[in-house]
PDB file of N, CA and C in Angstrom:
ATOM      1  N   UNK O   1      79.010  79.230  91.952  1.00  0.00           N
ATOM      2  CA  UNK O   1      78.487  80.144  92.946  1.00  0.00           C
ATOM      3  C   UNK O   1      77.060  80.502  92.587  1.00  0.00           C
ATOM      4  N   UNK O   2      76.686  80.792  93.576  1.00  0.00           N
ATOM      5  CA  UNK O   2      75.000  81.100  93.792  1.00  0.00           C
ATOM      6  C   UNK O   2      74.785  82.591  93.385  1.00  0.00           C
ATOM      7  N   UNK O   3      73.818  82.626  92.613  1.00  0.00           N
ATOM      8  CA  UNK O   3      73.571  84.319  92.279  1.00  0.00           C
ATOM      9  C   UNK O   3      72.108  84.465  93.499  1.00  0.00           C
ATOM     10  N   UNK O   4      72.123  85.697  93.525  1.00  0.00           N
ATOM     11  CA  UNK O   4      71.107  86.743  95.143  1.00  0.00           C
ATOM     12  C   UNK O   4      69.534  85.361  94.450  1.00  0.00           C
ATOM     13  N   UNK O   5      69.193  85.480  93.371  1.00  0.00           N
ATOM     14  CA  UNK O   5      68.282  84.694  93.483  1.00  0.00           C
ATOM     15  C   UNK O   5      68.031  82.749  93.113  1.00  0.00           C
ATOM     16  N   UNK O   6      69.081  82.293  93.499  1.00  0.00           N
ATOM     17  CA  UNK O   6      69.113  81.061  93.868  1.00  0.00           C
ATOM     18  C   UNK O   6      69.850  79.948  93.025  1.00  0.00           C
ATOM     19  N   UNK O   7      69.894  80.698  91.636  1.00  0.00           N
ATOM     20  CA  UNK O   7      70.369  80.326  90.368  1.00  0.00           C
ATOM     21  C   UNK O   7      71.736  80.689  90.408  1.00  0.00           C
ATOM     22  N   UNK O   8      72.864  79.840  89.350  1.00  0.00           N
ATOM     23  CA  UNK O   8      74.093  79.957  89.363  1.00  0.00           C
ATOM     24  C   UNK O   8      74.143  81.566  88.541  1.00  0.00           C
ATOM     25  N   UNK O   9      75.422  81.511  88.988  1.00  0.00           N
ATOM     26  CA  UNK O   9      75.553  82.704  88.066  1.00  0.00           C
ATOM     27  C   UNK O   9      75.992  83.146  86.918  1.00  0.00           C
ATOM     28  N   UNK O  10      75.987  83.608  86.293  1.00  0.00           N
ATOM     29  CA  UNK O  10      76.319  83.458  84.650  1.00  0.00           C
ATOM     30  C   UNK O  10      78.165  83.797  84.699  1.00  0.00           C
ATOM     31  N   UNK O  11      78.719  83.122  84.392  1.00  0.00           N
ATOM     32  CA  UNK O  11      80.349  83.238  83.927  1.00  0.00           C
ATOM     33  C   UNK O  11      80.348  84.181  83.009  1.00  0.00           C
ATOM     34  N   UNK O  12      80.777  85.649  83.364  1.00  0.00           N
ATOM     35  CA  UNK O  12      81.081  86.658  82.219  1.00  0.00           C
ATOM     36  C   UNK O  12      82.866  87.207  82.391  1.00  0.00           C
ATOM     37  N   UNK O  13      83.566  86.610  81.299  1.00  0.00           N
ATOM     38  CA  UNK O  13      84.331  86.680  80.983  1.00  0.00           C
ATOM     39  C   UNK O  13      85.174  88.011  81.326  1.00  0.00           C
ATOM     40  N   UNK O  14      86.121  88.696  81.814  1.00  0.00           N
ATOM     41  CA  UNK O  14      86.189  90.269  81.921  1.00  0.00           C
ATOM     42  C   UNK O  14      87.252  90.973  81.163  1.00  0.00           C
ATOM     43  N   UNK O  15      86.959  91.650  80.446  1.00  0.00           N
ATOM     44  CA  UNK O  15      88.017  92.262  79.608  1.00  0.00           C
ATOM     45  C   UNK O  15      89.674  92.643  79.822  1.00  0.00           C
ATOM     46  N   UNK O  16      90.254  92.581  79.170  1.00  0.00           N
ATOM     47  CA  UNK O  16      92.020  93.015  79.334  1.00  0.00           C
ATOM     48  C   UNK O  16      91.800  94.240  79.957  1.00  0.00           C
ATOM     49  N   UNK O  17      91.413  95.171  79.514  1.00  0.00           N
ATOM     50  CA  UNK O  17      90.903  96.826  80.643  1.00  0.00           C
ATOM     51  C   UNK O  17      90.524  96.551  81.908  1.00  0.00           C
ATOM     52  N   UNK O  18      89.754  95.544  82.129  1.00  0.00           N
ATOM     53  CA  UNK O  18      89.086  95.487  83.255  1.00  0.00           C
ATOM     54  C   UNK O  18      90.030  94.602  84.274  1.00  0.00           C
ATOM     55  N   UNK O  19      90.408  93.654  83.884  1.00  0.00           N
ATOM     56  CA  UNK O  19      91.948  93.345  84.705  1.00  0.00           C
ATOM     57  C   UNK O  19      92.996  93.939  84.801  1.00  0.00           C
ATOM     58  N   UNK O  20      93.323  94.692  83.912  1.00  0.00           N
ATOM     59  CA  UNK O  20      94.312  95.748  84.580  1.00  0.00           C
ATOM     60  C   UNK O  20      93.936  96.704  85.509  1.00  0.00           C
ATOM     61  N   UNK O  21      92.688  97.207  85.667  1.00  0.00           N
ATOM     62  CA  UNK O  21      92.438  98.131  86.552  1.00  0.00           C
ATOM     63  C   UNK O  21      92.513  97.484  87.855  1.00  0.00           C
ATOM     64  N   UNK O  22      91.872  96.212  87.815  1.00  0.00           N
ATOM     65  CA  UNK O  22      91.893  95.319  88.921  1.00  0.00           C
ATOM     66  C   UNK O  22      93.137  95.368  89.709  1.00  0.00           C
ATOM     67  N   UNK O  23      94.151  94.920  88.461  1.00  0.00           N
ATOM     68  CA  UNK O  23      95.753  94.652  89.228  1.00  0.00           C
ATOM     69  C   UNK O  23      96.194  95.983  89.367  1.00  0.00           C
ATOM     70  N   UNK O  24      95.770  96.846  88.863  1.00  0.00           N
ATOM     71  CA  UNK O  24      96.420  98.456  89.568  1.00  0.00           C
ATOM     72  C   UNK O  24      95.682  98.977  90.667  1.00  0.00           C
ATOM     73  N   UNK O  25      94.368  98.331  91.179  1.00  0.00           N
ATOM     74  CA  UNK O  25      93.569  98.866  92.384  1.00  0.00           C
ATOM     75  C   UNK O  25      94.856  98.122  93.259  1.00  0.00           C
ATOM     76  N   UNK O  26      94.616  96.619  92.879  1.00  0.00           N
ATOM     77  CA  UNK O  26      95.149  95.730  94.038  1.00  0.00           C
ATOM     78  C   UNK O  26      96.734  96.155  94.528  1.00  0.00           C
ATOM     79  N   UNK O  27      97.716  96.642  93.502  1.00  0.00           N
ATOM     80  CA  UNK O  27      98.485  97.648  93.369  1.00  0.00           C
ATOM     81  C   UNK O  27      98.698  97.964  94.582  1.00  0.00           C
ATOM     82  N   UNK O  28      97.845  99.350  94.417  1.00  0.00           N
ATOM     83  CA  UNK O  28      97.461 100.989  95.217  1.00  0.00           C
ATOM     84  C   UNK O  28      97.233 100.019  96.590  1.00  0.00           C
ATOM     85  N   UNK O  29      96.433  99.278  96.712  1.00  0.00           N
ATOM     86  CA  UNK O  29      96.117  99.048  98.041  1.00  0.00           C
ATOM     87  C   UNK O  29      97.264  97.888  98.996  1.00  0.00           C
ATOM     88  N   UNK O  30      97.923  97.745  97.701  1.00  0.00           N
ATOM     89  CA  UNK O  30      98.899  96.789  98.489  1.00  0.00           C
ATOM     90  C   UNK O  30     100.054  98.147  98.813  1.00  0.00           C
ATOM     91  N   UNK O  31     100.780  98.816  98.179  1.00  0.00           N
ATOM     92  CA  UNK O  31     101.491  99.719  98.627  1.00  0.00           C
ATOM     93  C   UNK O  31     101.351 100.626  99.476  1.00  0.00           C
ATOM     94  N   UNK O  32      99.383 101.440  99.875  1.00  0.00           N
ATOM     95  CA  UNK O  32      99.344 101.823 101.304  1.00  0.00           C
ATOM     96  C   UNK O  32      99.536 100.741 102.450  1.00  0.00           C
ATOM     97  N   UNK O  33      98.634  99.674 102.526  1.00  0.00           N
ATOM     98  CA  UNK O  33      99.013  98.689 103.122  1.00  0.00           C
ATOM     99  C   UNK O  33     100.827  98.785 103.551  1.00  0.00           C
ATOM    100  N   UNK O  34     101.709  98.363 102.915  1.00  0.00           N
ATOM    101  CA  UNK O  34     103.064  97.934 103.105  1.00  0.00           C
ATOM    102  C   UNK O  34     103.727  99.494 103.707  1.00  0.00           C
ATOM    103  N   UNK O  35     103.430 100.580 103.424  1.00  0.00           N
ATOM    104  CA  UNK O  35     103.605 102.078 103.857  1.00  0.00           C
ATOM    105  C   UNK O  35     102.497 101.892 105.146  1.00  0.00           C
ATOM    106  N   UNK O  36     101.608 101.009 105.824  1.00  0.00           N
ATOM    107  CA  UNK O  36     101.098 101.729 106.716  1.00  0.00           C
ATOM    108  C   UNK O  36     102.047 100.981 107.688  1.00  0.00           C
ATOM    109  N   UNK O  37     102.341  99.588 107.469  1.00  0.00           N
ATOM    110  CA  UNK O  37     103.223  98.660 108.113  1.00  0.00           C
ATOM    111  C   UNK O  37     104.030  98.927 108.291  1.00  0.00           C
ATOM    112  N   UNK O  38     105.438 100.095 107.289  1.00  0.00           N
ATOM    113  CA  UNK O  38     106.484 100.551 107.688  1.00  0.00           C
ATOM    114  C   UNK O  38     106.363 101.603 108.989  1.00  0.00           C
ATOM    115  N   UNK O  39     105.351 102.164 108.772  1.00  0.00           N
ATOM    116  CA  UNK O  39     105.057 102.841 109.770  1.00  0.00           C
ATOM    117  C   UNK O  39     104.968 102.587 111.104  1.00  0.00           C
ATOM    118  N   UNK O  40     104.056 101.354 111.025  1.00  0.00           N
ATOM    119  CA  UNK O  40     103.482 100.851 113.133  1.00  0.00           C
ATOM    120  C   UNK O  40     105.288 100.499 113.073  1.00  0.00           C
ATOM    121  N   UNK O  41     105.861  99.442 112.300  1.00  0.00           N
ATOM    122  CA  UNK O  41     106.907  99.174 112.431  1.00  0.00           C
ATOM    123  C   UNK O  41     108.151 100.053 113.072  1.00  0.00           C
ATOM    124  N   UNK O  42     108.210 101.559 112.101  1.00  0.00           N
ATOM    125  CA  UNK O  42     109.079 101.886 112.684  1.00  0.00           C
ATOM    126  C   UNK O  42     109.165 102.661 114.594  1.00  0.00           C
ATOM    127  N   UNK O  43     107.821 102.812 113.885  1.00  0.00           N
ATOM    128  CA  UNK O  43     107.014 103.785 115.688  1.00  0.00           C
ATOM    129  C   UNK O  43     107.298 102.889 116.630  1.00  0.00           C
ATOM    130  N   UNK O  44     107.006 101.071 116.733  1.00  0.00           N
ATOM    131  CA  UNK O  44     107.328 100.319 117.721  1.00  0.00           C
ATOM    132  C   UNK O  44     108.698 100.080 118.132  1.00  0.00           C
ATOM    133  N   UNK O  45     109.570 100.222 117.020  1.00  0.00           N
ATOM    134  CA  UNK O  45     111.250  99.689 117.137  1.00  0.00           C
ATOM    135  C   UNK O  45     111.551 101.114 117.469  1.00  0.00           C
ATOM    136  N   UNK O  46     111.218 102.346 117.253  1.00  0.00           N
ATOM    137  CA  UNK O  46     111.904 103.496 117.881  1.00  0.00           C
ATOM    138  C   UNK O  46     112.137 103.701 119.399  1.00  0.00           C
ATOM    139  N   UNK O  47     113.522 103.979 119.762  1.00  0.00           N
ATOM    140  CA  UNK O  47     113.681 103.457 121.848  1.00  0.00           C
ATOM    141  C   UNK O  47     113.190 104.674 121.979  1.00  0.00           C
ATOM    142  N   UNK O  48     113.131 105.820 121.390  1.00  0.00           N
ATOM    143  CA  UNK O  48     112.503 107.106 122.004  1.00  0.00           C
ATOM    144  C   UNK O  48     111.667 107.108 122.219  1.00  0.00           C
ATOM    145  N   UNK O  49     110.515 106.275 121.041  1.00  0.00           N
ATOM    146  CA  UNK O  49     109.157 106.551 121.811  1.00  0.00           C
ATOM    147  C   UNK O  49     108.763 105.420 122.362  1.00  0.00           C
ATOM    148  N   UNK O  50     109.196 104.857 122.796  1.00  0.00           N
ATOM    149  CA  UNK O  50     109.400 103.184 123.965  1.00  0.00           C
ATOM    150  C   UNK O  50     109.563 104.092 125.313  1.00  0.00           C
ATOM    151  N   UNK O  51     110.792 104.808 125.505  1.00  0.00           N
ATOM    152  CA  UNK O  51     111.002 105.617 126.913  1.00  0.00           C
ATOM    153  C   UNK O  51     110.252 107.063 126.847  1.00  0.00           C
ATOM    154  N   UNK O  52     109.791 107.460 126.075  1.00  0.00           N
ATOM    155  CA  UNK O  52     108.560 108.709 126.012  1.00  0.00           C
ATOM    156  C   UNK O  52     107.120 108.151 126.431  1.00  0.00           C
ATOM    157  N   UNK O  53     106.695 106.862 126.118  1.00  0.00           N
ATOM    158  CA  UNK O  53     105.774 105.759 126.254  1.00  0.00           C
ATOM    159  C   UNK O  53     105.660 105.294 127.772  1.00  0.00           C
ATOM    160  N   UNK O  54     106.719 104.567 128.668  1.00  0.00           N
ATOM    161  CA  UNK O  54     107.787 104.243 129.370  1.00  0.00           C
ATOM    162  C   UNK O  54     108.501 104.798 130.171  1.00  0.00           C
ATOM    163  N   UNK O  55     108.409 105.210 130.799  1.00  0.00           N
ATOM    164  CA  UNK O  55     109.557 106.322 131.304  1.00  0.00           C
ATOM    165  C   UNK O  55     110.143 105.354 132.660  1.00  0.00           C
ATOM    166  N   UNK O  56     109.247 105.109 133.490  1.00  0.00           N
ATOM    167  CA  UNK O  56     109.772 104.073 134.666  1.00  0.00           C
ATOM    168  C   UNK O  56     110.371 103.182 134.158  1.00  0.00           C
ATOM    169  N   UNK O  57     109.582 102.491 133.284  1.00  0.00           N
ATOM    170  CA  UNK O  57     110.355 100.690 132.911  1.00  0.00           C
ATOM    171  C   UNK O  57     111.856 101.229 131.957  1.00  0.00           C
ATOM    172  N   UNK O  58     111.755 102.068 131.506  1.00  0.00           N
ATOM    173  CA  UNK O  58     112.843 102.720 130.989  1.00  0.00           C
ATOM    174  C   UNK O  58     114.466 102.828 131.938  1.00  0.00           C
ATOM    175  N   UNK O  59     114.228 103.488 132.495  1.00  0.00           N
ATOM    176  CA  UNK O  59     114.648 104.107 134.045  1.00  0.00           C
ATOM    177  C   UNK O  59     115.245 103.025 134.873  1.00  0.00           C
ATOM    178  N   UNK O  60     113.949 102.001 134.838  1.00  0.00           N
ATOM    179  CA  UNK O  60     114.627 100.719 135.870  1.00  0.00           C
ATOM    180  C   UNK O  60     115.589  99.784 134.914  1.00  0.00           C
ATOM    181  N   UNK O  61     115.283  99.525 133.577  1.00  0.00           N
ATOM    182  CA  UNK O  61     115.749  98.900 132.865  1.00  0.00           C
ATOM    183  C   UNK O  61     117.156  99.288 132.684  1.00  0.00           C
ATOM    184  N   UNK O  62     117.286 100.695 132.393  1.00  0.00           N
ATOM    185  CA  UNK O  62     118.646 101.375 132.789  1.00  0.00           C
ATOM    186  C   UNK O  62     119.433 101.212 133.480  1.00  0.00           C
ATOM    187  N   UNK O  63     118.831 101.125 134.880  1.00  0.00           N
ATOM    188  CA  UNK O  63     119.405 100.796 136.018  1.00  0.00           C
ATOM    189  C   UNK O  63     119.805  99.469 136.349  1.00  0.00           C
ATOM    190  N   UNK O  64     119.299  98.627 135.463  1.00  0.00           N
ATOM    191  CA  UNK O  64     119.695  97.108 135.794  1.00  0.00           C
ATOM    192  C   UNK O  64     120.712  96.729 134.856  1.00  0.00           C
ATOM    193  N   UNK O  65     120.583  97.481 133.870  1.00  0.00           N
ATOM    194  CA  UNK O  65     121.800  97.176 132.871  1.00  0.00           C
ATOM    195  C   UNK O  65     123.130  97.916 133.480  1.00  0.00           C
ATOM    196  N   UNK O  66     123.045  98.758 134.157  1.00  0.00           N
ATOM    197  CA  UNK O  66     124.244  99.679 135.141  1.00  0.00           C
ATOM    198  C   UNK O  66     124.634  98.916 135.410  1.00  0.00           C
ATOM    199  N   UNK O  67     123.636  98.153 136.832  1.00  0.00           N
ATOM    200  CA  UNK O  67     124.070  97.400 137.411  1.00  0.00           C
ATOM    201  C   UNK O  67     124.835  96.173 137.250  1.00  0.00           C
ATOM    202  N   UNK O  68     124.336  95.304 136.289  1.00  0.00           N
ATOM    203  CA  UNK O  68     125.093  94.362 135.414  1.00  0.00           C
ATOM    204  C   UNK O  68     126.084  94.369 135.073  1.00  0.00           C
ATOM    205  N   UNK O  69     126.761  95.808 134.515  1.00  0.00           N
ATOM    206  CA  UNK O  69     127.527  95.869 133.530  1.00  0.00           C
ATOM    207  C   UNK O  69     128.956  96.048 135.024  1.00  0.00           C
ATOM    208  N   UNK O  70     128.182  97.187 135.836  1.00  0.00           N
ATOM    209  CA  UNK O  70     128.890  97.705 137.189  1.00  0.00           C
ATOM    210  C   UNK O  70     129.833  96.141 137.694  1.00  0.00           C
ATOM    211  N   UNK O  71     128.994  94.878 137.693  1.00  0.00           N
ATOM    212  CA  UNK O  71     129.448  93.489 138.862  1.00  0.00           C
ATOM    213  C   UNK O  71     130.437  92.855 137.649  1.00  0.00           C
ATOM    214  N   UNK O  72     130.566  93.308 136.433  1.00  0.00           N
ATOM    215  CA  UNK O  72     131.365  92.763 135.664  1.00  0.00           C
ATOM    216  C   UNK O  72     132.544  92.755 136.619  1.00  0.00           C
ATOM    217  N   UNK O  73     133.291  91.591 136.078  1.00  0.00           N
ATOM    218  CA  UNK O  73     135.070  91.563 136.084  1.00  0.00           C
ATOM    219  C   UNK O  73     135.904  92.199 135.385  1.00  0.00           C
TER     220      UNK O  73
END
């Protein structure tokens, strides 16, 4: 890789301290990450706030499953 002025860049080795902090940033940011995902996740799969969201398509959807269930045998 290219260093800002045109020349490679010098390979500096990085200490045992300095990789662990690394893998405990990467850590932290992977566990908000996966907590922000549980989140959209659960907000989208919740039917309450689908028909709070929804209320017509809710309503009709209701009504067609009535109906469906109503022409059974």
């Amino acid at each position: 890789m290219a260093g800002s002025n045109g020349q490679p860049k010098a390979y500096s080795p990085r200490s045992s301290a300095e990789l662990r902090a690394e893998i405990e940033r990467t850590r932290a940011e992977l566990a908000t990450s996966v907590s922000a995902l549980r989140e959209e996740v659960s907000v989208a799969t919740d039917w309450r706030q689908w028909v709070h969201r929804h209320p017509y398509a809710s309503l009709g959807a209701a009504f067609a499953v009535g109906l469906w269930l109503g022409s059974r045998d």
